[in-house]
Amino acid sequence: MPDKLNDVVAELALANRILGNEGVLDAFGHVSARHPGDPGRYLLPRARSPGLVEPADILEFTLDSEPVKPPKVHMYAERVIHGCIYQARPDVMAICHHHAPAIMPFAIAGKPIVPVFHLGAAGGEDMPFWDQHDEFGATNLLVVKQEEGHSLARALGNHPAVLMNRHGATVVGGNIKELVSRSIFMCQNAVYQLQALMLGTPDRLHHGEVELAGAISRMPNVVTRTWEYWSARVGMPAARGAKKTARTAPRARSKAKKRR
Amino acid sequence: MPDKLNDVVAELALANRILGNEGVLDAFGHVSARHPGDPGRYLLPRARSPGLVEPADILEFTLDSEPVKPPKVHMYAERVIHGCIYQARPDVMAICHHHAPAIMPFAIAGKPIVPVFHLGAAGGEDMPFWDQHDEFGATNLLVVKQEEGHSLARALGNHPAVLMNRHGATVVGGNIKELVSRSIFMCQNAVYQLQALMLGTPDRLHHGEVELAGAISRMPNVVTRTWEYWSARVGMPAARGAKKTARTAPRARSKAKKRR
Amino acid sequence: MPDKLNDVVAELALANRILGNEGVLDAFGHVSARHPGDPGRYLLPRARSPGLVEPADILEFTLDSEPVKPPKVHMYAERVIHGCIYQARPDVMAICHHHAPAIMPFAIAGKPIVPVFHLGAAGGEDMPFWDQHDEFGATNLLVVKQEEGHSLARALGNHPAVLMNRHGATVVGGNIKELVSRSIFMCQNAVYQLQALMLGTPDRLHHGEVELAGAISRMPNVVTRTWEYWSARVGMPAARGAKKTARTAPRARSKAKKRR
Amino acid sequence: MPDKLNDVVAELALANRILGNEGVLDAFGHVSARHPGDPGRYLLPRARSPGLVEPADILEFTLDSEPVKPPKVHMYAERVIHGCIYQARPDVMAICHHHAPAIMPFAIAGKPIVPVFHLGAAGGEDMPFWDQHDEFGATNLLVVKQEEGHSLARALGNHPAVLMNRHGATVVGGNIKELVSRSIFMCQNAVYQLQALMLGTPDRLHHGEVELAGAISRMPNVVTRTWEYWSARVGMPAARGAKKTARTAPRARSKAKKRR
């Protein structure tokens, strides 16, 4: 079990760095994973920019978003996003909250992101919107109260992602790698949708295509390929070999660098 | 002959890295070359992101897209794109399938890319469209069946490229270097065409200009110059000197780095 | 006191490099801080591109923008922007004048930047405009005369920023870190606002939200997090530990590099 | 005199690399300077991508664009652009022909670039257009014949730059550094003008402002600052100290790197 936990912690740290490096996250945003051995707990870094996160930064929380051990470091103010969604969605094993430039125009204009290319189907067909002001009036738009987190989780429903007006988006996944690819493909989809609109009318995927193409990012072949690519771009070996790498760290790492 | 094969394999690996580095390919897309000694076979990397491809990753396939030696590694699911086009087009010696951000708005809005600057003429005058849904109904949009590959090859016809609705594009070339420059110039052309539309009406090349300017990327002078440039940007010496370089690798490579 | 001055000088140099690296400043623009021990003086680099500024480049000026010690190096022609605003706004401790690509379309089209996402509230609700031509007729648009500086300061009023037609913007802060984050968030807000307009009508923050969200960038938790992130991206340790770092420079720096 | 020539050659090589690095030139484009000792000759690199040009690549040509010494290397096909303009414009000491992405939408839509911010005034008030097809019918759009070069020079007239339909632009300067800054500022101006148009009506500089602001890029203070900045970004010391650098190369270069 501790081995399994170590693997998830390493993969989560790498997911943070990948999403930081691929332009989904910057100084802000956060990525969590459900505890592999206890569905009533989740793992989330201390309050640090995702691109800088290391395994040692990752803390353990109850689903009420209380730290299991009182930490001496700052915690993300918005961690209820994670706790409330893990409570509402037993199928969700990883969550990312972000303000990616790609999706902000949609979150600000209140226009839905719809799947316009095969990989974009990972974001689902009818992405819901949530406006904190509707239920809570004027706030600083941070999701910090339990009732705000629960409201967001309700808006998410069974969807893979929810847009948050004048704020950003929250994306979920059945595992860390699905979350990472969904977050990246959803951003690409948003960029293409906006630019296609400048040419004419974007041609969205047919209903049946969304379901079938939505599964591409779960194909083992694709997962291996994308994870190696994104890992290489942050200068890290792909997580699959992370444990092995740890034992032979210097050589494995220098190889990863050369490979770029 | 083995020397010739080694040269093509080295050039194909470099082409993969160049197209990955210049923003035509990312985690996805693939680039192949026809076997230099056997027109009934083609060379294609194992399922790996193009920017990471090395000569050792390159496998040999029949035109039915069956591996000549059963490999122990993953293969691209969409390799029928390559096999079917090599069958239909004896003049084609290299093929690239991609989802470059530059062309996606056109593939999604269903608007033709037309040559708007001299180098963009490499993409030809009337780029055809292919919509997998027309003939095959709801799929995951990946081109994986022989009949899908043949249908795409028919849509391509004698053109240098075909746009694939809600998916991407496939580009062909008379050799690897022509393919690389055509893929890159076509992306630049698409970006300029979209932005010119925001200013007014893009002024497309006159009919006679397309034919004449389309030959620029085959001028030996231009090929040498572009190949050195793109090679330097991936930190590799230009392929022309690849064999010589292999013999004096350490020095040649460190020179290439300095040159940048 | 000298220690306090050294800290501010180090932080100001780092702020220059951060704003250069984050795309707010390029060859042009300048960033100043009020003298920590004498509100009648301010600190501003010699005429050098902000991304290259080092602590040794920072000079001391009176609020009339005269150098305290006649320097042997070039000074920024537009330093009256700083002197005149420090005179008019006792609350202002740091100032940035820039031509960031993100805000130029607004400065050129004469359209207001309004807060469209929570962090964008740092720019305030009603950003004023200043057109040098209105009061001074045809100039080279550089703000070099005292009366030009005073006019700009009047237009700024009590706002956190002012747009300058056909020129750029000037941003102020209660301290250096607030200035840096406000400058960056204002640029992000401008980009998102422009792109949201291409989708439809940008949804601006509600009145009460602007005030509340405007305070996010002053939350200690957020300041620590953003400063570490932006510092890491210029390859420098966060300024908080700058003094300690100075003592153990070689090791501290190599760590900072690894951390990236 | 040889010293003066060496200085110009070094500065021209650096100008090539700077314009390559700042996104004005890519695999294509070329930059020349008039011979400092003989106004009847000009200096131009061999056919190589500008970002890779070194002093040893620079050749000498007569104003008929014939090489003074028959070279063993490829020459740019379009060098008549340089020869014909140097013939027509005794005031011009440096020329750049480019296809920068920033200006292509204007060259393709046939819309004028007008000065919309102070630095953009370097491009002049009424940038002329030249369409090779008007006088020469269908060509490959390369300017390779003497009469094509003379026609382009006539279209340029006394302006600082000319747009070439469906091709690019040609920019001139009173010296190399003026040429470099004009080329870069003109690109920035084009980007801002296009984006301002998406917001509303770009507000162009008043007539008197163009003349005054057009001189900014010739201010010694500005030249020193921009040249240091652009040089640092290509990892080279500013040309002013180039000769000194040559003598103490290893140390001077490693300093330049640190400075970044």
GROMACS .gro file of C-alpha atoms in nm, chain B residues 99-220:
model
  122
  359HIS     CA    1  -0.374   1.832  -3.614
  360ALA     CA    2  -0.174   2.155  -3.629
  361PRO     CA    3  -0.347   2.439  -3.441
  362ALA     CA    4  -0.300   2.659  -3.750
  363ILE     CA    5  -0.526   2.449  -3.973
  364MET     CA    6  -0.780   2.331  -3.716
  365PRO     CA    7  -1.010   2.637  -3.750
  366PHE     CA    8  -1.044   2.557  -4.123
  367ALA     CA    9  -1.103   2.186  -4.059
  368ILE     CA   10  -1.371   2.281  -3.805
  369ALA     CA   11  -1.543   2.565  -3.989
  370GLY     CA   12  -1.526   2.374  -4.318
  371LYS     CA   13  -1.360   2.667  -4.495
  372PRO     CA   14  -1.094   2.605  -4.760
  373ILE     CA   15  -0.731   2.705  -4.709
  374VAL     CA   16  -0.626   2.895  -5.022
  375PRO     CA   17  -0.275   3.018  -5.111
  376VAL     CA   18  -0.241   3.378  -4.987
  377PHE     CA   19   0.138   3.419  -5.000
  378HIS     CA   20   0.406   3.279  -5.227
  379LEU     CA   21   0.527   2.999  -4.996
  380GLY     CA   22   0.170   2.899  -4.921
  381ALA     CA   23   0.136   2.791  -5.283
  382ALA     CA   24   0.303   2.467  -5.172
  383GLY     CA   25  -0.041   2.358  -5.045
  384GLY     CA   26  -0.194   2.378  -5.391
  385GLU     CA   27  -0.487   2.573  -5.525
  386ASP     CA   28  -0.802   2.382  -5.424
  387MET     CA   29  -0.748   2.183  -5.109
  388PRO     CA   30  -1.013   1.908  -5.084
  389PHE     CA   31  -1.219   1.825  -4.773
  390TRP     CA   32  -1.297   1.482  -4.637
  391ASP     CA   33  -1.564   1.415  -4.374
  392GLN     CA   34  -1.543   1.067  -4.226
  393HIS     CA   35  -1.908   1.092  -4.115
  394ASP     CA   36  -2.034   1.124  -4.472
  395GLU     CA   37  -1.939   0.770  -4.558
  396PHE     CA   38  -1.894   0.595  -4.225
  397GLY     CA   39  -2.142   0.762  -3.988
  398ALA     CA   40  -2.053   0.806  -3.623
  399THR     CA   41  -1.699   0.693  -3.544
  400ASN     CA   42  -1.432   0.814  -3.303
  401LEU     CA   43  -1.293   0.997  -3.609
  402LEU     CA   44  -0.970   0.798  -3.612
  403VAL     CA   45  -0.886   0.657  -3.955
  404VAL     CA   46  -0.822   0.294  -3.863
  405LYS     CA   47  -1.000   0.075  -4.121
  406GLN     CA   48  -0.869   0.002  -4.468
  407GLU     CA   49  -1.190   0.137  -4.624
  408GLU     CA   50  -1.153   0.458  -4.425
  409GLY     CA   51  -0.795   0.495  -4.548
  410HIS     CA   52  -0.897   0.430  -4.909
  411SER     CA   53  -1.180   0.683  -4.882
  412LEU     CA   54  -0.938   0.946  -4.753
  413ALA     CA   55  -0.692   0.865  -5.034
  414ARG     CA   56  -0.973   0.913  -5.290
  415ALA     CA   57  -1.057   1.253  -5.141
  416LEU     CA   58  -0.692   1.354  -5.155
  417GLY     CA   59  -0.683   1.267  -5.525
  418ASN     CA   60  -0.387   1.435  -5.692
  419HIS     CA   61  -0.371   1.720  -5.443
  420PRO     CA   62  -0.079   1.791  -5.210
  421ALA     CA   63  -0.304   1.792  -4.900
  422VAL     CA   64  -0.654   1.714  -4.775
  423LEU     CA   65  -0.843   1.870  -4.483
  424MET     CA   66  -1.030   1.629  -4.255
  425ASN     CA   67  -1.342   1.778  -4.093
  426ARG     CA   68  -1.334   1.797  -3.713
  427HIS     CA   69  -1.001   1.611  -3.716
  428GLY     CA   70  -0.699   1.760  -3.896
  429ALA     CA   71  -0.512   1.729  -4.224
  430THR     CA   72  -0.298   1.492  -4.426
  431VAL     CA   73  -0.013   1.624  -4.640
  432VAL     CA   74   0.201   1.443  -4.900
  433GLY     CA   75   0.535   1.511  -5.066
  434GLY     CA   76   0.762   1.390  -5.345
  435ASN     CA   77   1.031   1.348  -5.080
  436ILE     CA   78   1.073   1.401  -4.706
  437LYS     CA   79   1.206   1.755  -4.730
  438GLU     CA   80   0.929   1.868  -4.963
  439LEU     CA   81   0.677   1.720  -4.721
  440VAL     CA   82   0.830   1.906  -4.425
  441SER     CA   83   0.837   2.244  -4.596
  442ARG     CA   84   0.489   2.198  -4.741
  443SER     CA   85   0.348   2.110  -4.397
  444ILE     CA   86   0.511   2.415  -4.239
  445PHE     CA   87   0.424   2.663  -4.517
  446MET     CA   88   0.064   2.540  -4.524
  447CYS     CA   89   0.034   2.617  -4.152
  448GLN     CA   90   0.180   2.965  -4.198
  449ASN     CA   91  -0.057   3.024  -4.488
  450ALA     CA   92  -0.357   2.923  -4.276
  451VAL     CA   93  -0.261   3.162  -3.995
  452TYR     CA   94  -0.213   3.452  -4.236
  453GLN     CA   95  -0.538   3.375  -4.419
  454LEU     CA   96  -0.738   3.379  -4.096
  455GLN     CA   97  -0.582   3.707  -3.980
  456ALA     CA   98  -0.618   3.873  -4.319
  457LEU     CA   99  -0.988   3.789  -4.302
  458MET     CA  100  -1.009   3.998  -3.986
  459LEU     CA  101  -0.878   4.297  -4.185
  460GLY     CA  102  -1.089   4.246  -4.496
  461THR     CA  103  -1.076   4.010  -4.791
  462PRO     CA  104  -0.764   3.796  -4.828
  463ASP     CA  105  -0.610   3.842  -5.172
  464ARG     CA  106  -0.537   3.490  -5.300
  465LEU     CA  107  -0.256   3.415  -5.545
  466HIS     CA  108  -0.339   3.440  -5.915
  467HIS     CA  109  -0.375   3.107  -6.092
  468GLY     CA  110  -0.039   3.127  -6.267
  469GLU     CA  111   0.136   3.236  -5.950
  470VAL     CA  112   0.026   2.924  -5.762
  471GLU     CA  113   0.200   2.695  -6.010
  472LEU     CA  114   0.520   2.899  -6.023
  473ALA     CA  115   0.542   2.979  -5.652
  474GLY     CA  116   0.453   2.620  -5.562
  475ALA     CA  117   0.794   2.519  -5.698
  476ILE     CA  118   0.991   2.750  -5.464
  477SER     CA  119   1.009   2.492  -5.189
  478ARG     CA  120   1.174   2.249  -5.430
  479MET     CA  121   1.455   2.490  -5.530
  480PRO     CA  122   1.785   2.330  -5.411
   0.00000   0.00000   0.00000
